[in-house]
PDB file of C-alpha atoms in Angstrom:
ATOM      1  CA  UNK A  10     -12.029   4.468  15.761  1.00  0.00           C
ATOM      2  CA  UNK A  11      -8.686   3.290  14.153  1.00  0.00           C
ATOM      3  CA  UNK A  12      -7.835   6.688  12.851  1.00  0.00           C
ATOM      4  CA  UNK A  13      -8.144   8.091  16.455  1.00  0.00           C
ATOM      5  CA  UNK A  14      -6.154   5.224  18.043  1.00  0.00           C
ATOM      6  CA  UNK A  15      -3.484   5.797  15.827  1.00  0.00           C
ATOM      7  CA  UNK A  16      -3.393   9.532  15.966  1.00  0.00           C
ATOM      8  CA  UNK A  17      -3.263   8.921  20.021  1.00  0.00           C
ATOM      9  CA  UNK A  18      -0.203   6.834  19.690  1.00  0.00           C
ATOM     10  CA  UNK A  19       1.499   9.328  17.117  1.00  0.00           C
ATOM     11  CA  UNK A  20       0.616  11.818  19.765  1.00  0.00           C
ATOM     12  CA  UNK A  21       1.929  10.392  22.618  1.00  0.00           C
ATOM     13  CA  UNK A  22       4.713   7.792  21.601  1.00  0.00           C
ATOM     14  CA  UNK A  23       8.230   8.312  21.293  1.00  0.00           C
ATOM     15  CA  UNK A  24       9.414   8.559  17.338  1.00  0.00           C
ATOM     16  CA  UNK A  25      11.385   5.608  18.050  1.00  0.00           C
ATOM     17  CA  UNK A  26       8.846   3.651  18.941  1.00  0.00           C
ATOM     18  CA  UNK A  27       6.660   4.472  16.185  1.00  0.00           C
ATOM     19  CA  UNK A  28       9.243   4.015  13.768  1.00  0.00           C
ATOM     20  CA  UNK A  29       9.880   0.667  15.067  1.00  0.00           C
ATOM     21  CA  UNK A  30       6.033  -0.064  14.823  1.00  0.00           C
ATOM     22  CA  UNK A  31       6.148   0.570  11.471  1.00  0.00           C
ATOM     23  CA  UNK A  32       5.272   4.609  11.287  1.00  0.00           C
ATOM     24  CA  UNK A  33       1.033   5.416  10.852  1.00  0.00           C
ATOM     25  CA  UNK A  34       0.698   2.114   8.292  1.00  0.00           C
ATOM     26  CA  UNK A  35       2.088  -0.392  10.920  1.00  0.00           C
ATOM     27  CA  UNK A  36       0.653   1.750  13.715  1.00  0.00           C
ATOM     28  CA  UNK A  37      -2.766   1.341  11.961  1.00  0.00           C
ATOM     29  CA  UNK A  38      -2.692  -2.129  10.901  1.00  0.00           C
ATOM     30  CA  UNK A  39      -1.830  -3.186  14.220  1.00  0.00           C
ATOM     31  CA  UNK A  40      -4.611  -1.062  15.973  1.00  0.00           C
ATOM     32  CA  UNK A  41      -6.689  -2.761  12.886  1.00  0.00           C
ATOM     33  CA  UNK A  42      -6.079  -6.501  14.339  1.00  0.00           C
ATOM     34  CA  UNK A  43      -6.170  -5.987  18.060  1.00  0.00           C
ATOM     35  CA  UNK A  44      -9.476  -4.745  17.472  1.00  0.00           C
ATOM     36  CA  UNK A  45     -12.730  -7.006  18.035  1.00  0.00           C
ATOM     37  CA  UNK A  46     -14.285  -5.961  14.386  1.00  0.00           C
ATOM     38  CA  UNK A  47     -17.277  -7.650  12.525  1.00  0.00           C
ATOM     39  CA  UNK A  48     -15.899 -10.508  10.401  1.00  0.00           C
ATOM     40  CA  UNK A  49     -16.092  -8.929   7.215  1.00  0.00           C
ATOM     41  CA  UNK A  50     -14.052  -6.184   8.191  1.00  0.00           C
ATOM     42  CA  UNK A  51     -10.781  -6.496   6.293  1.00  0.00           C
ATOM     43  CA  UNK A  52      -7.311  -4.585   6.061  1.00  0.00           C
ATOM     44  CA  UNK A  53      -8.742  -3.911   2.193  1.00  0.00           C
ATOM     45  CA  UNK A  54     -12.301  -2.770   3.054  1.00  0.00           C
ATOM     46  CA  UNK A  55     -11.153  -0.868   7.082  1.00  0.00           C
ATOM     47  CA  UNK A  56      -7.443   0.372   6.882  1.00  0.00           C
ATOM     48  CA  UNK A  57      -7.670   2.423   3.914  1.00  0.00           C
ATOM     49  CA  UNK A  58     -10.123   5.053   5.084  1.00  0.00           C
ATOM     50  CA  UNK A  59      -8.799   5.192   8.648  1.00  0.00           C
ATOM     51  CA  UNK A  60      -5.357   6.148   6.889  1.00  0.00           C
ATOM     52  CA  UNK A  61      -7.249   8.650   4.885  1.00  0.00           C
ATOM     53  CA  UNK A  62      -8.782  10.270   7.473  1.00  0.00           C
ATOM     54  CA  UNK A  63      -5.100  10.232   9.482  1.00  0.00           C
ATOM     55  CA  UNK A  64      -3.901  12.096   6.444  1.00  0.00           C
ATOM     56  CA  UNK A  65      -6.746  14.637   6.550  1.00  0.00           C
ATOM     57  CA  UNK A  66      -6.569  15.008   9.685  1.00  0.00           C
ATOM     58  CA  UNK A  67      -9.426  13.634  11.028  1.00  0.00           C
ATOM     59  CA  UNK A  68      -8.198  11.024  13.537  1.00  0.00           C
ATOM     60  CA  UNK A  69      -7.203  13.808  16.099  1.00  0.00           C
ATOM     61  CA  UNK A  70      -8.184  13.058  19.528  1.00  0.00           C
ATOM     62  CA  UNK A  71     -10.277  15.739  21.204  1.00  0.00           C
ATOM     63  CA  UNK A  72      -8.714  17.473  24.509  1.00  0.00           C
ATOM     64  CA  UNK A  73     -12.395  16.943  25.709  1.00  0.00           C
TER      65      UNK A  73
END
């Protein structure tokens, strides 16, 4: 779910904006706490495979 959140607002936002965000890591992390996860959900143990699957491009939104 993070990995498609993020690849939405790589999609769709200006490069400014995403620079200013903090590029895919700041884009994820914040995506990461606005979320309502379970409480053992960490940036350690939840961030790191969303920003794997980002890189292999896996987070792509479908057109469907």
């Amino acid at each position: 779910m993070i990995a498609r959140a993020v690849q939405r607002a790589l999609d769709q936002a200006p490069a400014w904006l995403v620079t200013a965000a903090g590029g895919t890591e700041g884009l994820a992390e914040k995506v990461f706490r606005s979320l309502p996860l379970d409480e053992e959900a960490t940036t350690g143990n939840t961030l790191p495979p969303a920003l794997d699957a980002l890189r292999a491009g896996q987070g792509a939104v479908s057109p469907v």
